[in-house]
Amino acid sequence: MSVQQADAVLDRERSEDFVTMSVAGQTFGIPVLHVRDVLGPQRITRVPLAPPEIAGSLNLRGRIVTAVNMRQRLSLPSEDFVEKAMAVVVEHEDEPYSLLVDEVGEVLSLSESQREPNPATLDAKWRQIADGLYRLDGTLLIVLNIGAVLGAIRADA
């Protein structure tokens, strides 16, 4: 086997692990290395004058964590969502953030060779925060770029 053939085999076998989650019926994935914790519904304290995407803050083992309403961030209906949302805690630029989602699924190991670029038909707001997608048994898993999800919020603040 040549070096090029060996590299091609390795490329096909490389995989990434994603924590899956659902927001309004759409499946998203975050690289597992970005996830610090997964929490059930939490008591969120509203922050006055915060951007609409910021649901408030929560206390996680003595640390104040900014809670991001992912339905609001994705321009989806979010009435009565925050009270029952699951929280996926991620770290970005040494700050913890809690992404509020409908539910958290499983950890999937997916082949990097199966990842597709964002389609042109994907909503522009979603395209800004997505790093591609995977086609899974009749559904799409959109890979979230945590820096893009949180960077836009920080820039708006």
mmCIF file of C-alpha atoms in Angstrom:
data_model
loop_
_atom_site.group_PDB
_atom_site.id
_atom_site.type_symbol
_atom_site.label_atom_id
_atom_site.label_comp_id
_atom_site.label_asym_id
_atom_site.label_seq_id
_atom_site.Cartn_x
_atom_site.Cartn_y
_atom_site.Cartn_z
ATOM 1 C CA MET A 1 0.000 0.000 0.000
ATOM 2 C CA SER A 2 1.383 3.391 -0.964
ATOM 3 C CA VAL A 3 1.624 6.324 1.447
ATOM 4 C CA GLN A 4 -1.215 8.078 -0.434
ATOM 5 C CA GLN A 5 -3.454 4.999 -0.138
ATOM 6 C CA ALA A 6 -2.654 4.705 3.586
ATOM 7 C CA ASP A 7 -3.500 8.393 4.084
ATOM 8 C CA ALA A 8 -6.790 7.897 2.218
ATOM 9 C CA VAL A 9 -7.690 4.954 4.499
ATOM 10 C CA LEU A 10 -6.814 6.993 7.600
ATOM 11 C CA ASP A 11 -8.907 9.933 6.352
ATOM 12 C CA ARG A 12 -11.917 7.630 5.890
ATOM 13 C CA GLU A 13 -11.460 6.224 9.387
ATOM 14 C CA ARG A 14 -11.058 9.539 11.250
ATOM 15 C CA SER A 15 -14.058 10.274 13.347
ATOM 16 C CA GLU A 16 -15.370 13.015 15.607
ATOM 17 C CA ASP A 17 -17.516 12.591 18.704
ATOM 18 C CA PHE A 18 -20.537 14.845 19.117
ATOM 19 C CA VAL A 19 -22.981 15.425 21.955
ATOM 20 C CA THR A 20 -26.347 15.574 20.230
ATOM 21 C CA MET A 21 -29.209 17.820 21.235
ATOM 22 C CA SER A 22 -32.583 18.858 19.931
ATOM 23 C CA VAL A 23 -33.954 22.371 19.529
ATOM 24 C CA ALA A 24 -37.534 22.597 18.234
ATOM 25 C CA GLY A 25 -37.223 19.182 16.584
ATOM 26 C CA GLN A 26 -33.916 19.915 14.824
ATOM 27 C CA THR A 27 -30.871 17.849 15.814
ATOM 28 C CA PHE A 28 -27.605 19.637 16.510
ATOM 29 C CA GLY A 29 -24.204 18.383 17.538
ATOM 30 C CA ILE A 30 -21.390 19.922 19.544
ATOM 31 C CA PRO A 31 -17.913 18.379 19.531
ATOM 32 C CA VAL A 32 -17.699 16.446 22.791
ATOM 33 C CA LEU A 33 -14.453 18.177 23.773
ATOM 34 C CA HIS A 34 -16.340 21.488 24.104
ATOM 35 C CA VAL A 35 -18.973 20.107 26.500
ATOM 36 C CA ARG A 36 -18.252 20.533 30.215
ATOM 37 C CA ASP A 37 -21.571 19.426 31.713
ATOM 38 C CA VAL A 38 -25.161 18.496 30.923
ATOM 39 C CA LEU A 39 -27.852 19.662 33.350
ATOM 40 C CA GLY A 40 -31.579 19.256 33.748
ATOM 41 C CA PRO A 41 -33.870 22.280 34.042
ATOM 42 C CA GLN A 42 -32.222 24.996 36.149
ATOM 43 C CA ARG A 43 -33.330 28.095 38.011
ATOM 44 C CA ILE A 44 -32.335 30.945 35.705
ATOM 45 C CA THR A 45 -31.997 34.497 37.006
ATOM 46 C CA ARG A 46 -32.957 37.085 34.378
ATOM 47 C CA VAL A 47 -30.287 39.692 33.607
ATOM 48 C CA PRO A 48 -31.702 43.203 33.028
ATOM 49 C CA LEU A 49 -30.935 44.773 29.631
ATOM 50 C CA ALA A 50 -29.364 41.569 28.305
ATOM 51 C CA PRO A 51 -29.759 40.736 24.600
ATOM 52 C CA PRO A 52 -32.853 38.608 23.855
ATOM 53 C CA GLU A 53 -30.716 35.473 23.336
ATOM 54 C CA ILE A 54 -29.497 35.663 26.928
ATOM 55 C CA ALA A 55 -32.041 33.888 29.124
ATOM 56 C CA GLY A 56 -30.131 34.963 32.243
ATOM 57 C CA SER A 57 -27.565 33.334 34.461
ATOM 58 C CA LEU A 58 -27.337 30.288 36.685
ATOM 59 C CA ASN A 59 -25.038 29.188 39.464
ATOM 60 C CA LEU A 60 -23.029 26.057 38.708
ATOM 61 C CA ARG A 61 -20.924 24.931 41.657
ATOM 62 C CA GLY A 62 -20.183 28.518 42.649
ATOM 63 C CA ARG A 63 -19.558 29.806 39.112
ATOM 64 C CA ILE A 64 -21.914 32.213 37.391
ATOM 65 C CA VAL A 65 -22.842 30.784 33.978
ATOM 66 C CA THR A 66 -24.513 32.782 31.211
ATOM 67 C CA ALA A 67 -27.570 30.913 29.902
ATOM 68 C CA VAL A 68 -28.195 31.214 26.151
ATOM 69 C CA ASN A 69 -31.687 30.510 24.852
ATOM 70 C CA MET A 70 -30.883 28.496 21.723
ATOM 71 C CA ARG A 71 -34.451 28.790 20.431
ATOM 72 C CA GLN A 72 -34.146 32.583 20.519
ATOM 73 C CA ARG A 73 -30.615 32.383 19.054
ATOM 74 C CA LEU A 74 -31.967 30.348 16.132
ATOM 75 C CA SER A 75 -35.017 32.609 15.631
ATOM 76 C CA LEU A 76 -37.462 29.913 16.770
ATOM 77 C CA PRO A 77 -40.514 30.293 19.049
ATOM 78 C CA SER A 78 -39.356 30.218 22.659
ATOM 79 C CA GLU A 79 -42.388 30.984 24.803
ATOM 80 C CA ASP A 80 -42.295 28.998 28.098
ATOM 81 C CA PHE A 81 -39.119 27.295 26.902
ATOM 82 C CA VAL A 82 -36.530 28.394 29.463
ATOM 83 C CA GLU A 83 -38.276 26.883 32.496
ATOM 84 C CA LYS A 84 -38.148 23.333 31.119
ATOM 85 C CA ALA A 85 -34.986 23.491 29.001
ATOM 86 C CA MET A 86 -31.991 21.203 29.402
ATOM 87 C CA ALA A 87 -28.607 22.902 29.712
ATOM 88 C CA VAL A 88 -25.424 21.981 27.868
ATOM 89 C CA VAL A 89 -22.500 23.768 29.525
ATOM 90 C CA VAL A 90 -19.641 24.732 27.229
ATOM 91 C CA GLU A 91 -16.516 26.815 27.758
ATOM 92 C CA HIS A 92 -15.612 29.639 25.385
ATOM 93 C CA GLU A 93 -12.663 31.972 25.947
ATOM 94 C CA ASP A 94 -12.367 30.728 29.556
ATOM 95 C CA GLU A 95 -16.001 31.602 30.301
ATOM 96 C CA PRO A 96 -18.741 29.030 30.925
ATOM 97 C CA TYR A 97 -21.973 29.259 28.955
ATOM 98 C CA SER A 98 -25.099 27.166 29.240
ATOM 99 C CA LEU A 99 -26.869 26.439 25.959
ATOM 100 C CA LEU A 100 -30.556 25.890 26.706
ATOM 101 C CA VAL A 101 -31.997 23.156 24.472
ATOM 102 C CA ASP A 102 -35.147 21.028 24.371
ATOM 103 C CA GLU A 103 -33.341 17.773 25.050
ATOM 104 C CA VAL A 104 -29.915 16.212 25.063
ATOM 105 C CA GLY A 105 -29.391 12.998 23.142
ATOM 106 C CA GLU A 106 -26.483 10.635 22.929
ATOM 107 C CA VAL A 107 -22.832 10.918 22.002
ATOM 108 C CA LEU A 108 -22.294 9.944 18.378
ATOM 109 C CA SER A 109 -18.990 9.079 16.759
ATOM 110 C CA LEU A 110 -19.214 10.174 13.119
ATOM 111 C CA SER A 111 -16.747 9.784 10.289
ATOM 112 C CA GLU A 112 -15.205 13.092 9.229
ATOM 113 C CA SER A 113 -15.467 11.951 5.619
ATOM 114 C CA GLN A 114 -19.283 11.941 5.926
ATOM 115 C CA ARG A 115 -19.484 15.611 6.970
ATOM 116 C CA GLU A 116 -21.014 17.856 4.317
ATOM 117 C CA PRO A 117 -20.693 21.627 3.940
ATOM 118 C CA ASN A 118 -23.600 23.877 4.864
ATOM 119 C CA PRO A 119 -26.166 23.800 2.053
ATOM 120 C CA ALA A 120 -27.068 27.081 0.382
ATOM 121 C CA THR A 121 -30.695 26.487 1.396
ATOM 122 C CA LEU A 122 -29.870 26.563 5.124
ATOM 123 C CA ASP A 123 -31.261 29.689 6.820
ATOM 124 C CA ALA A 124 -28.611 32.445 6.795
ATOM 125 C CA LYS A 125 -28.677 32.817 10.603
ATOM 126 C CA TRP A 126 -28.133 29.066 10.997
ATOM 127 C CA ARG A 127 -25.417 29.033 8.329
ATOM 128 C CA GLN A 128 -23.413 31.566 10.368
ATOM 129 C CA ILE A 129 -23.179 29.226 13.356
ATOM 130 C CA ALA A 130 -22.965 25.843 11.593
ATOM 131 C CA ASP A 131 -19.795 23.961 10.687
ATOM 132 C CA GLY A 132 -21.447 21.570 8.273
ATOM 133 C CA LEU A 133 -23.831 18.692 8.703
ATOM 134 C CA TYR A 134 -24.250 14.946 8.735
ATOM 135 C CA ARG A 135 -27.130 13.022 7.188
ATOM 136 C CA LEU A 136 -28.456 10.503 9.709
ATOM 137 C CA ASP A 137 -31.333 8.084 9.088
ATOM 138 C CA GLY A 138 -33.863 10.584 7.756
ATOM 139 C CA THR A 139 -32.634 13.603 9.718
ATOM 140 C CA LEU A 140 -29.846 16.143 9.579
ATOM 141 C CA LEU A 141 -27.372 16.732 12.386
ATOM 142 C CA ILE A 142 -26.132 20.317 12.159
ATOM 143 C CA VAL A 143 -22.693 20.782 13.705
ATOM 144 C CA LEU A 144 -22.600 23.914 15.843
ATOM 145 C CA ASN A 145 -19.556 26.159 15.900
ATOM 146 C CA ILE A 146 -19.472 27.260 19.554
ATOM 147 C CA GLY A 147 -17.278 30.276 18.805
ATOM 148 C CA ALA A 148 -19.780 31.507 16.219
ATOM 149 C CA VAL A 149 -22.818 30.804 18.448
ATOM 150 C CA LEU A 150 -21.347 32.748 21.356
ATOM 151 C CA GLY A 151 -19.239 35.248 19.442
ATOM 152 C CA ALA A 152 -22.236 36.917 17.855
ATOM 153 C CA ILE A 153 -23.922 37.260 21.239
ATOM 154 C CA ARG A 154 -20.800 38.749 22.790
ATOM 155 C CA ALA A 155 -20.440 41.185 19.884
ATOM 156 C CA ASP A 156 -24.083 42.277 20.301
ATOM 157 C CA ALA A 157 -23.697 42.821 24.038
#
